[in-house]
PDB file of C-alpha atoms and ligand atoms in Angstrom:
ATOM      1  CA  MET A   1       0.374  11.677 -18.705  1.00 86.00           C
ATOM      2  CA  SER A   2       0.947   9.290 -15.721  1.00 86.00           C
ATOM      3  CA  ARG A   3      -1.006  10.190 -12.635  1.00 97.00           C
ATOM      4  CA  VAL A   4      -2.566   8.995  -9.396  1.00 98.00           C
ATOM      5  CA  HIS A   5      -5.969  10.519  -8.780  1.00 98.00           C
ATOM      6  CA  LEU A   6      -7.556  10.949  -5.219  1.00 98.00           C
ATOM      7  CA  GLU A   7     -11.431  11.160  -5.117  1.00 98.00           C
ATOM      8  CA  ILE A   8     -13.163  11.365  -1.791  1.00 98.00           C
ATOM      9  CA  ASN A   9     -16.937  10.131  -1.672  1.00 97.00           C
ATOM     10  CA  GLY A  10     -18.151  10.566   1.954  1.00 95.00           C
ATOM     11  CA  ALA A  11     -16.135   8.179   4.206  1.00 98.00           C
ATOM     12  CA  VAL A  12     -14.529   6.400   1.228  1.00 98.00           C
ATOM     13  CA  ALA A  13     -11.438   7.697  -0.463  1.00 98.00           C
ATOM     14  CA  GLU A  14     -10.197   6.133  -3.776  1.00 98.00           C
ATOM     15  CA  MET A  15      -6.624   6.540  -5.013  1.00 98.00           C
ATOM     16  CA  ARG A  16      -6.601   5.551  -8.649  1.00 98.00           C
ATOM     17  CA  LEU A  17      -3.455   4.778 -10.736  1.00 98.00           C
ATOM     18  CA  ASP A  18      -3.642   6.388 -14.190  1.00 98.00           C
ATOM     19  CA  ASN A  19      -0.995   5.442 -16.701  1.00 97.00           C
ATOM     20  CA  PRO A  20      -3.152   3.106 -19.159  1.00 90.00           C
ATOM     21  CA  GLY A  21      -0.826   3.578 -22.118  1.00 94.00           C
ATOM     22  CA  LYS A  22       1.740   1.689 -20.021  1.00 96.00           C
ATOM     23  CA  LEU A  23      -0.687  -0.859 -18.338  1.00 97.00           C
ATOM     24  CA  ASN A  24      -0.688   1.542 -15.373  1.00 97.00           C
ATOM     25  CA  ALA A  25       3.097   1.017 -14.665  1.00 97.00           C
ATOM     26  CA  LEU A  26       4.454   3.155 -11.965  1.00 97.00           C
ATOM     27  CA  THR A  27       6.687   6.248 -12.475  1.00 95.00           C
ATOM     28  CA  THR A  28       8.562   8.045  -9.797  1.00 94.00           C
ATOM     29  CA  GLY A  29       6.025  10.890 -10.126  1.00 95.00           C
ATOM     30  CA  MET A  30       3.213   8.462  -9.480  1.00 97.00           C
ATOM     31  CA  LEU A  31       5.041   7.160  -6.361  1.00 97.00           C
ATOM     32  CA  GLN A  32       5.294  10.726  -5.179  1.00 97.00           C
ATOM     33  CA  MET A  33       1.577  11.243  -5.820  1.00 98.00           C
ATOM     34  CA  ILE A  34       0.713   8.064  -3.764  1.00 98.00           C
ATOM     35  CA  ALA A  35       2.806   9.468  -0.877  1.00 98.00           C
ATOM     36  CA  ASP A  36       1.179  12.943  -1.104  1.00 98.00           C
ATOM     37  CA  HIS A  37      -2.274  11.262  -1.177  1.00 98.00           C
ATOM     38  CA  CYS A  38      -1.385   9.188   1.850  1.00 98.00           C
ATOM     39  CA  ALA A  39      -0.361  12.398   3.679  1.00 98.00           C
ATOM     40  CA  GLY A  40      -3.675  14.115   2.627  1.00 98.00           C
ATOM     41  CA  ILE A  41      -5.637  11.060   3.789  1.00 98.00           C
ATOM     42  CA  GLU A  42      -4.146  11.126   7.240  1.00 97.00           C
ATOM     43  CA  GLN A  43      -5.128  14.741   7.697  1.00 97.00           C
ATOM     44  CA  ASN A  44      -8.844  14.169   6.767  1.00 97.00           C
ATOM     45  CA  PRO A  45     -10.741  12.795   9.677  1.00 96.00           C
ATOM     46  CA  ASP A  46     -13.762  11.896   7.347  1.00 96.00           C
ATOM     47  CA  ILE A  47     -12.070   9.239   5.625  1.00 98.00           C
ATOM     48  CA  ARG A  48     -12.701   5.761   7.086  1.00 98.00           C
ATOM     49  CA  VAL A  49     -11.534   3.333   4.283  1.00 98.00           C
ATOM     50  CA  VAL A  50      -9.319   3.668   1.272  1.00 98.00           C
ATOM     51  CA  LEU A  51      -9.647   1.911  -2.099  1.00 98.00           C
ATOM     52  CA  LEU A  52      -6.468   1.696  -4.346  1.00 98.00           C
ATOM     53  CA  THR A  53      -7.821   1.136  -7.773  1.00 98.00           C
ATOM     54  CA  ALA A  54      -6.502   1.566 -11.502  1.00 98.00           C
ATOM     55  CA  GLU A  55      -7.795   2.644 -14.733  1.00 96.00           C
ATOM     56  CA  ALA A  56      -9.680  -0.310 -16.450  1.00 92.00           C
ATOM     57  CA  GLY A  57      -7.418  -2.220 -18.709  1.00 91.00           C
ATOM     58  CA  LYS A  58      -5.354  -5.387 -18.914  1.00 94.00           C
ATOM     59  CA  ALA A  59      -3.516  -4.631 -15.796  1.00 97.00           C
ATOM     60  CA  PHE A  60      -4.214  -3.311 -12.373  1.00 98.00           C
ATOM     61  CA  CYS A  61      -0.335  -2.348 -12.600  1.00 98.00           C
ATOM     62  CA  ALA A  62       2.427  -3.791 -14.660  1.00 97.00           C
ATOM     63  CA  GLY A  63       5.004  -2.848 -12.176  1.00 96.00           C
ATOM     64  CA  ALA A  64       7.736  -0.209 -12.112  1.00 94.00           C
ATOM     65  CA  ASP A  65       7.968   1.875 -15.468  1.00 94.00           C
ATOM     66  CA  ILE A  66      10.751   0.028 -17.204  1.00 92.00           C
ATOM     67  CA  THR A  67      11.479   2.826 -19.522  1.00 92.00           C
ATOM     68  CA  GLU A  68      12.056   5.244 -16.635  1.00 91.00           C
ATOM     69  CA  TRP A  69      14.676   3.065 -14.798  1.00 88.00           C
ATOM     70  CA  ALA A  70      16.348   1.319 -17.572  1.00 85.00           C
ATOM     71  CA  GLU A  71      18.973   3.969 -18.290  1.00 84.00           C
ATOM     72  CA  LEU A  72      19.892   4.495 -14.589  1.00 84.00           C
ATOM     73  CA  SER A  73      23.298   3.532 -13.057  1.00 84.00           C
ATOM     74  CA  ALA A  74      23.138   0.857 -10.367  1.00 83.00           C
ATOM     75  CA  ALA A  75      23.509   3.424  -7.613  1.00 82.00           C
ATOM     76  CA  ARG A  76      20.838   5.694  -8.868  1.00 83.00           C
ATOM     77  CA  PHE A  77      18.548   2.740  -9.372  1.00 84.00           C
ATOM     78  CA  ALA A  78      19.004   1.627  -5.808  1.00 83.00           C
ATOM     79  CA  ARG A  79      18.745   5.126  -4.472  1.00 82.00           C
ATOM     80  CA  HIS A  80      15.867   6.627  -6.493  1.00 82.00           C
ATOM     81  CA  TRP A  81      13.848   3.531  -7.398  1.00 87.00           C
ATOM     82  CA  VAL A  82      14.358   0.959  -4.744  1.00 89.00           C
ATOM     83  CA  ARG A  83      14.726   3.008  -1.701  1.00 88.00           C
ATOM     84  CA  GLU A  84      12.165   5.781  -2.882  1.00 90.00           C
ATOM     85  CA  GLY A  85       9.831   2.849  -3.621  1.00 92.00           C
ATOM     86  CA  HIS A  86      10.196   1.430  -0.006  1.00 92.00           C
ATOM     87  CA  ARG A  87       9.561   4.765   1.442  1.00 94.00           C
ATOM     88  CA  VAL A  88       6.199   5.161  -0.365  1.00 96.00           C
ATOM     89  CA  PHE A  89       5.087   1.549   0.050  1.00 96.00           C
ATOM     90  CA  ASP A  90       5.950   1.639   3.738  1.00 93.00           C
ATOM     91  CA  ARG A  91       3.818   4.882   3.871  1.00 95.00           C
ATOM     92  CA  LEU A  92       0.814   3.120   2.352  1.00 97.00           C
ATOM     93  CA  ALA A  93       1.291  -0.122   4.405  1.00 95.00           C
ATOM     94  CA  ARG A  94       1.261   2.151   7.486  1.00 93.00           C
ATOM     95  CA  LEU A  95      -1.592   4.204   6.601  1.00 96.00           C
ATOM     96  CA  SER A  96      -3.930   4.590   9.608  1.00 95.00           C
ATOM     97  CA  ARG A  97      -7.037   3.787   7.635  1.00 97.00           C
ATOM     98  CA  PRO A  98      -7.860   0.247   6.188  1.00 98.00           C
ATOM     99  CA  VAL A  99      -6.913  -0.032   2.437  1.00 98.00           C
ATOM    100  CA  ILE A 100      -8.447  -2.288  -0.103  1.00 98.00           C
ATOM    101  CA  ALA A 101      -6.597  -3.100  -3.464  1.00 98.00           C
ATOM    102  CA  VAL A 102      -9.036  -3.474  -6.323  1.00 98.00           C
ATOM    103  CA  LEU A 103      -7.279  -5.771  -8.810  1.00 98.00           C
ATOM    104  CA  ASN A 104      -9.309  -5.253 -11.955  1.00 98.00           C
ATOM    105  CA  GLY A 105      -6.439  -6.717 -13.897  1.00 98.00           C
ATOM    106  CA  HIS A 106      -2.982  -8.194 -13.611  1.00 98.00           C
ATOM    107  CA  ALA A 107      -0.865  -7.146 -10.792  1.00 98.00           C
ATOM    108  CA  LEU A 108       2.752  -7.592 -11.818  1.00 98.00           C
ATOM    109  CA  GLY A 109       5.998  -6.939 -10.037  1.00 97.00           C
ATOM    110  CA  GLY A 110       5.686  -3.587  -8.373  1.00 97.00           C
ATOM    111  CA  GLY A 111       1.892  -3.723  -8.947  1.00 98.00           C
ATOM    112  CA  LEU A 112       1.778  -6.938  -6.913  1.00 98.00           C
ATOM    113  CA  GLU A 113       4.093  -5.439  -4.277  1.00 97.00           C
ATOM    114  CA  LEU A 114       1.858  -2.336  -4.278  1.00 98.00           C
ATOM    115  CA  ALA A 115      -1.221  -4.544  -3.645  1.00 98.00           C
ATOM    116  CA  ALA A 116       0.745  -6.442  -0.919  1.00 98.00           C
ATOM    117  CA  ALA A 117       1.103  -3.164   0.904  1.00 97.00           C
ATOM    118  CA  CYS A 118      -2.720  -2.834   1.158  1.00 98.00           C
ATOM    119  CA  ASP A 119      -4.722  -4.496   4.082  1.00 98.00           C
ATOM    120  CA  ILE A 120      -6.776  -6.680   1.814  1.00 98.00           C
ATOM    121  CA  ARG A 121      -7.338  -7.503  -1.992  1.00 98.00           C
ATOM    122  CA  VAL A 122     -10.366  -8.031  -4.214  1.00 98.00           C
ATOM    123  CA  MET A 123      -9.608  -9.445  -7.617  1.00 98.00           C
ATOM    124  CA  ALA A 124     -11.248 -10.034 -10.992  1.00 98.00           C
ATOM    125  CA  PRO A 125     -11.479 -13.644 -12.022  1.00 98.00           C
ATOM    126  CA  THR A 126      -9.313 -13.165 -15.140  1.00 98.00           C
ATOM    127  CA  ALA A 127      -6.522 -11.184 -13.417  1.00 98.00           C
ATOM    128  CA  THR A 128      -3.305 -12.867 -12.259  1.00 98.00           C
ATOM    129  CA  ILE A 129      -0.327 -11.939  -9.936  1.00 98.00           C
ATOM    130  CA  ALA A 130       3.127 -12.552 -10.985  1.00 98.00           C
ATOM    131  CA  LEU A 131       6.809 -11.458 -10.317  1.00 96.00           C
ATOM    132  CA  PRO A 132       8.286 -11.106 -13.786  1.00 96.00           C
ATOM    133  CA  GLU A 133      11.392  -9.035 -12.852  1.00 93.00           C
ATOM    134  CA  ALA A 134      13.759 -11.893 -13.833  1.00 93.00           C
ATOM    135  CA  ARG A 135      12.640 -11.560 -17.208  1.00 92.00           C
ATOM    136  CA  VAL A 136      13.962  -7.974 -17.535  1.00 91.00           C
ATOM    137  CA  GLY A 137      17.146  -9.059 -15.449  1.00 90.00           C
ATOM    138  CA  ILE A 138      16.314  -7.660 -12.137  1.00 90.00           C
ATOM    139  CA  VAL A 139      14.831  -8.852  -8.826  1.00 91.00           C
ATOM    140  CA  PRO A 140      11.677  -7.675  -6.941  1.00 92.00           C
ATOM    141  CA  GLY A 141      12.883  -4.530  -5.233  1.00 91.00           C
ATOM    142  CA  TRP A 142       9.814  -2.958  -3.457  1.00 93.00           C
ATOM    143  CA  SER A 143       9.530  -6.021  -0.718  1.00 91.00           C
ATOM    144  CA  GLY A 144       8.434  -8.691  -2.991  1.00 93.00           C
ATOM    145  CA  THR A 145      10.795 -11.003  -1.368  1.00 92.00           C
ATOM    146  CA  GLN A 146       9.973  -9.590   2.108  1.00 90.00           C
ATOM    147  CA  ARG A 147       6.438  -8.387   2.911  1.00 92.00           C
ATOM    148  CA  LEU A 148       4.857 -10.400   0.025  1.00 94.00           C
ATOM    149  CA  ALA A 149       6.616 -13.518   1.325  1.00 92.00           C
ATOM    150  CA  ARG A 150       4.831 -13.005   4.654  1.00 93.00           C
ATOM    151  CA  LEU A 151       1.374 -12.740   2.820  1.00 96.00           C
ATOM    152  CA  LEU A 152       1.884 -15.744   0.496  1.00 97.00           C
ATOM    153  CA  PRO A 153       3.534 -19.138   1.314  1.00 97.00           C
ATOM    154  CA  GLU A 154       7.119 -18.748   0.457  1.00 96.00           C
ATOM    155  CA  PRO A 155       7.083 -21.638  -2.179  1.00 97.00           C
ATOM    156  CA  VAL A 156       4.543 -19.511  -4.013  1.00 98.00           C
ATOM    157  CA  VAL A 157       6.783 -16.455  -4.026  1.00 97.00           C
ATOM    158  CA  ARG A 158       9.563 -18.638  -5.223  1.00 97.00           C
ATOM    159  CA  GLU A 159       7.266 -19.993  -7.960  1.00 98.00           C
ATOM    160  CA  MET A 160       6.745 -16.462  -9.165  1.00 98.00           C
ATOM    161  CA  ALA A 161      10.137 -14.950  -8.562  1.00 95.00           C
ATOM    162  CA  LEU A 162      12.312 -17.996  -9.650  1.00 96.00           C
ATOM    163  CA  PHE A 163      10.177 -19.685 -12.242  1.00 97.00           C
ATOM    164  CA  GLY A 164       8.216 -16.759 -13.742  1.00 97.00           C
ATOM    165  CA  ARG A 165       4.872 -18.498 -12.978  1.00 98.00           C
ATOM    166  CA  ARG A 166       1.675 -16.550 -12.849  1.00 98.00           C
ATOM    167  CA  ILE A 167      -0.887 -17.279 -10.053  1.00 98.00           C
ATOM    168  CA  PRO A 168      -4.517 -17.082 -11.151  1.00 98.00           C
ATOM    169  CA  ALA A 169      -7.083 -15.136  -9.097  1.00 98.00           C
ATOM    170  CA  GLU A 170      -8.920 -18.336  -7.776  1.00 98.00           C
ATOM    171  CA  ARG A 171      -5.559 -19.735  -6.411  1.00 98.00           C
ATOM    172  CA  ALA A 172      -4.645 -16.311  -4.884  1.00 98.00           C
ATOM    173  CA  HIS A 173      -7.860 -16.435  -3.219  1.00 98.00           C
ATOM    174  CA  ALA A 174      -7.526 -20.059  -2.037  1.00 98.00           C
ATOM    175  CA  LEU A 175      -4.185 -19.069  -0.631  1.00 98.00           C
ATOM    176  CA  GLY A 176      -5.788 -16.271   1.490  1.00 98.00           C
ATOM    177  CA  PHE A 177      -3.913 -13.539  -0.519  1.00 98.00           C
ATOM    178  CA  VAL A 178      -7.318 -12.290  -1.945  1.00 98.00           C
ATOM    179  CA  ALA A 179     -10.243 -11.584   0.125  1.00 98.00           C
ATOM    180  CA  GLU A 180     -12.810 -11.980  -2.696  1.00 98.00           C
ATOM    181  CA  VAL A 181     -12.879 -12.861  -6.379  1.00 98.00           C
ATOM    182  CA  ALA A 182     -15.603 -10.822  -8.119  1.00 98.00           C
ATOM    183  CA  GLU A 183     -16.738 -10.091 -11.637  1.00 98.00           C
ATOM    184  CA  ASP A 184     -16.919  -6.504 -10.613  1.00 98.00           C
ATOM    185  CA  PRO A 185     -14.165  -6.194  -8.115  1.00 98.00           C
ATOM    186  CA  TYR A 186     -14.663  -2.402  -7.653  1.00 98.00           C
ATOM    187  CA  ARG A 187     -18.370  -3.026  -6.789  1.00 98.00           C
ATOM    188  CA  ALA A 188     -17.363  -5.594  -4.334  1.00 98.00           C
ATOM    189  CA  ALA A 189     -14.674  -3.696  -2.789  1.00 98.00           C
ATOM    190  CA  LEU A 190     -17.010  -0.778  -2.238  1.00 98.00           C
ATOM    191  CA  ASP A 191     -19.303  -3.076  -0.557  1.00 98.00           C
ATOM    192  CA  ILE A 192     -16.697  -4.108   1.916  1.00 98.00           C
ATOM    193  CA  ALA A 193     -15.540  -0.441   2.270  1.00 98.00           C
ATOM    194  CA  ASN A 194     -19.052   0.876   3.118  1.00 98.00           C
ATOM    195  CA  ALA A 195     -19.867  -1.957   5.559  1.00 97.00           C
ATOM    196  CA  ALA A 196     -16.520  -1.028   7.334  1.00 97.00           C
ATOM    197  CA  THR A 197     -17.265   2.764   7.580  1.00 96.00           C
ATOM    198  CA  GLY A 198     -19.413   2.178  10.697  1.00 95.00           C
ATOM    199  CA  LEU A 199     -16.496   0.608  12.662  1.00 97.00           C
ATOM    200  CA  SER A 200     -14.698   2.551  15.172  1.00 96.00           C
ATOM    201  CA  PRO A 201     -11.731   4.242  13.405  1.00 95.00           C
ATOM    202  CA  ARG A 202      -9.783   4.245  16.640  1.00 93.00           C
ATOM    203  CA  ALA A 203     -10.212   0.465  16.846  1.00 95.00           C
ATOM    204  CA  THR A 204      -9.154  -0.230  13.424  1.00 96.00           C
ATOM    205  CA  GLU A 205      -6.156   2.060  13.551  1.00 94.00           C
ATOM    206  CA  THR A 206      -5.045   0.401  16.664  1.00 92.00           C
ATOM    207  CA  GLY A 207      -5.854  -2.951  15.346  1.00 93.00           C
ATOM    208  CA  LYS A 208      -3.902  -2.230  12.249  1.00 93.00           C
ATOM    209  CA  TYR A 209      -0.875  -1.144  14.194  1.00 89.00           C
ATOM    210  CA  MET A 210      -1.115  -4.325  16.359  1.00 89.00           C
ATOM    211  CA  ILE A 211      -1.376  -6.586  13.400  1.00 91.00           C
ATOM    212  CA  GLY A 212       1.434  -4.763  11.671  1.00 89.00           C
ATOM    213  CA  ALA A 213       3.783  -5.193  14.701  1.00 85.00           C
ATOM    214  CA  GLY A 214       2.989  -8.740  14.994  1.00 83.00           C
ATOM    215  CA  ALA A 215       3.656  -9.174  11.212  1.00 81.00           C
ATOM    216  CA  ALA A 216       7.180  -7.422  11.599  1.00 75.00           C
ATOM    217  CA  GLU A 217       5.827  -4.422   9.578  1.00 70.00           C
ATOM    218  CA  ASP A 218       8.356  -2.221  11.087  1.00 73.00           C
ATOM    219  CA  ARG A 219       7.913  -3.562  14.604  1.00 74.00           C
ATOM    220  CA  ALA A 220       9.921  -0.782  16.288  1.00 72.00           C
ATOM    221  CA  ALA A 221       7.861   2.012  14.595  1.00 70.00           C
ATOM    222  CA  MET A 222       4.462   0.170  15.430  1.00 70.00           C
ATOM    223  CA  ILE A 223       5.351  -0.122  19.071  1.00 75.00           C
ATOM    224  CA  GLU A 224       6.369   3.487  19.228  1.00 72.00           C
ATOM    225  CA  ALA A 225       3.056   4.515  17.512  1.00 71.00           C
ATOM    226  CA  LEU A 226       0.994   2.405  19.889  1.00 75.00           C
ATOM    227  CA  GLY A 227       2.885   3.706  22.956  1.00 76.00           C
ATOM    228  CA  ALA A 228       2.649   7.410  21.775  1.00 73.00           C
ATOM    229  CA  ALA A 229      -1.115   6.897  21.346  1.00 74.00           C
ATOM    230  CA  ALA A 230      -1.462   5.541  24.646  1.00 78.00           C
ATOM    231  CA  ILE A 231       0.448   8.221  26.569  1.00 79.00           C
ATOM    232  CA  SER A 232      -1.094  10.999  24.597  1.00 77.00           C
ATOM    233  CA  ALA A 233      -4.670   9.763  25.604  1.00 78.00           C
ATOM    234  CA  SER A 234      -3.612   9.980  29.399  1.00 82.00           C
ATOM    235  CA  ASP A 235      -4.274  13.020  31.818  1.00 89.00           C
ATOM    236  CA  ASP A 236      -0.390  13.288  32.057  1.00 88.00           C
ATOM    237  CA  ARG A 237      -0.284  14.772  28.693  1.00 85.00           C
ATOM    238  CA  ASN A 238      -2.941  17.325  29.309  1.00 85.00           C
ATOM    239  CA  GLU A 239      -1.173  18.287  32.546  1.00 89.00           C
ATOM    240  CA  GLY A 240       2.087  18.348  31.054  1.00 87.00           C
ATOM    241  CA  VAL A 241       1.040  20.450  28.179  1.00 86.00           C
ATOM    242  CA  GLY A 242      -0.990  22.662  30.259  1.00 89.00           C
ATOM    243  CA  ALA A 243       1.953  23.359  32.703  1.00 90.00           C
ATOM    244  CA  PHE A 244       4.202  24.002  29.753  1.00 88.00           C
ATOM    245  CA  LEU A 245       1.763  26.675  28.231  1.00 89.00           C
ATOM    246  CA  GLU A 246       1.159  28.287  31.722  1.00 92.00           C
ATOM    247  CA  LYS A 247       4.992  28.386  32.423  1.00 93.00           C
ATOM    248  CA  ARG A 248       4.541  26.261  35.745  1.00 94.00           C
ATOM    249  CA  PRO A 249       5.975  22.940  36.757  1.00 95.00           C
ATOM    250  CA  PRO A 250       3.637  20.054  36.136  1.00 93.00           C
ATOM    251  CA  GLU A 251       1.829  18.039  38.939  1.00 94.00           C
ATOM    252  CA  PHE A 252       1.467  14.509  37.672  1.00 93.00           C
ATOM    253  CA  SER A 253      -0.925  12.270  39.711  1.00 91.00           C
ATOM    254  CA  GLY A 254       0.426   8.884  41.068  1.00 85.00           C
ATOM    255  CA  LEU A 255      -0.016   5.635  39.099  1.00 81.00           C
TER     256      LEU A 255
HETATM  257  N1  LIG B   1       6.991  -0.354 -17.791  1.00 71.36           N
HETATM  258  C1  LIG B   1       6.786   0.455 -18.910  1.00 71.36           C
HETATM  259  N2  LIG B   1       5.877   0.163 -19.847  1.00 71.36           N
HETATM  260  C2  LIG B   1       5.276  -0.994 -19.838  1.00 71.36           C
HETATM  261  C3  LIG B   1       5.246  -1.949 -18.719  1.00 71.36           C
HETATM  262  C4  LIG B   1       6.278  -1.494 -17.722  1.00 71.36           C
HETATM  263  N3  LIG B   1       6.436  -2.245 -16.561  1.00 71.36           N
HETATM  264  N4  LIG B   1       4.572  -2.935 -18.897  1.00 71.36           N
HETATM  265  C5  LIG B   1       3.920  -2.607 -19.992  1.00 71.36           C
HETATM  266  N5  LIG B   1       4.306  -1.503 -20.632  1.00 71.36           N
HETATM  267  C6  LIG B   1       4.068  -0.905 -21.923  1.00 71.36           C
HETATM  268  C7  LIG B   1       4.386  -1.694 -23.075  1.00 71.36           C
HETATM  269  O1  LIG B   1       5.675  -1.434 -23.337  1.00 71.36           O
HETATM  270  C8  LIG B   1       3.421  -1.303 -24.110  1.00 71.36           C
HETATM  271  O2  LIG B   1       3.766  -0.016 -24.643  1.00 71.36           O
HETATM  272  P1  LIG B   1       3.699   0.254 -26.125  1.00 71.36           P
HETATM  273  O3  LIG B   1       2.334   0.280 -26.528  1.00 71.36           O
HETATM  274  O4  LIG B   1       4.138   1.742 -26.255  1.00 71.36           O
HETATM  275  O5  LIG B   1       4.464  -0.699 -26.824  1.00 71.36           O
HETATM  276  C9  LIG B   1       2.118  -1.106 -23.334  1.00 71.36           C
HETATM  277  O6  LIG B   1       2.442  -0.952 -21.988  1.00 71.36           O
HETATM  278  C10 LIG B   1       1.325  -2.428 -23.537  1.00 71.36           C
HETATM  279  O7  LIG B   1       2.011  -3.628 -23.084  1.00 71.36           O
HETATM  280  P2  LIG B   1       2.293  -4.819 -24.060  1.00 71.36           P
HETATM  281  O8  LIG B   1       3.708  -5.535 -23.816  1.00 71.36           O
HETATM  282  O9  LIG B   1       2.142  -4.323 -25.454  1.00 71.36           O
HETATM  283  O10 LIG B   1       1.114  -5.688 -23.735  1.00 71.36           O
HETATM  284  P3  LIG B   1       1.108  -7.202 -23.806  1.00 71.36           P
HETATM  285  O11 LIG B   1      -0.476  -7.673 -23.480  1.00 71.36           O
HETATM  286  O12 LIG B   1       1.581  -7.849 -24.914  1.00 71.36           O
HETATM  287  O13 LIG B   1       1.778  -7.787 -22.552  1.00 71.36           O
HETATM  288  C11 LIG B   1       2.643  -7.798 -20.193  1.00 71.36           C
HETATM  289  C12 LIG B   1       1.479  -7.507 -21.246  1.00 71.36           C
HETATM  290  C13 LIG B   1       2.247  -7.280 -18.976  1.00 71.36           C
HETATM  291  C14 LIG B   1       2.880  -9.205 -20.230  1.00 71.36           C
HETATM  292  C15 LIG B   1       3.947  -7.043 -20.736  1.00 71.36           C
HETATM  293  O14 LIG B   1       3.504  -5.683 -21.001  1.00 71.36           O
HETATM  294  C16 LIG B   1       5.155  -7.021 -19.716  1.00 71.36           C
HETATM  295  O15 LIG B   1       5.852  -8.046 -19.521  1.00 71.36           O
HETATM  296  N6  LIG B   1       5.381  -5.863 -19.027  1.00 71.36           N
HETATM  297  C17 LIG B   1       6.412  -5.813 -18.057  1.00 71.36           C
HETATM  298  C18 LIG B   1       6.034  -6.411 -16.889  1.00 71.36           C
HETATM  299  C19 LIG B   1       7.254  -6.325 -15.980  1.00 71.36           C
HETATM  300  O16 LIG B   1       8.279  -6.897 -16.191  1.00 71.36           O
HETATM  301  N7  LIG B   1       7.072  -5.840 -14.671  1.00 71.36           N
HETATM  302  C20 LIG B   1       8.053  -5.591 -13.861  1.00 71.36           C
HETATM  303  C21 LIG B   1       8.866  -4.473 -14.173  1.00 71.36           C
HETATM  304  S1  LIG B   1      10.230  -4.144 -13.011  1.00 71.36           S
END
């Protein structure tokens, strides 16, 4: 059965893809589980860092489950797969906690797009990244031509999407897409995560929004989130809410 597990160990949460019979390919059920786990993580103040991992095997994730979308009409494919995938991947990309993708195997198609929605990536030396969609007659649909193209040089995205070339771990590292190549990427990611748990969660959250806004990661939503955070930290909010609850007019101090 395809699943995504969530385990919490102290300040580090681990979301783990589990569909090994299909190289951890993503089903719509798994997409929904990722969204649900993101919502759960946001509610848990103890979590400081998130790892996105996958069951051991040849692939971290071999993309969208081809058998699930193969029979869909064009309209349902666009509506249920592409747009639903965007919703979930955007949710992950905008998670308030830093997220590390642990690429213990190949990250292909949707698997690569999923890794691109994380903040940093750690990769096994034998793993590769690729956009093999053209081989099955489609195009990258979960931001492989958009978000991924902001993280990698555009010619490299073209190399993968238009020529079907795979990029090995060392090259992905040299391009800055991967933070570290390690024989045991899980251990390496855990070390990075543990070292980050002592950082100010407010500073990392704000920094993540600011970097996201600069990188056009839904700039309007990021600006709104930053503005809302700033105003809600002001005395005016306390006064406004207090006045509302006490059924009196608010008295805001001058600037
Ligand atoms: N969706 C559904 N099933 C998938 C899958 C996917 N994206 N990727 C792999 N699988 C399944 C295979 O069908 C196979 O199932 P089976 O054992 O029931 O036949 C199993 O996972 C193992 O894959 P297999 O192809 O036998 O392994 P391989 O080592 O020969 O090849 C890949 C590995 C990754 C090259 C190959 O599986 C592949 O090309 N997968 C599709 C990748 C892709 O196009 N992703 C984008 C999808 S939009």
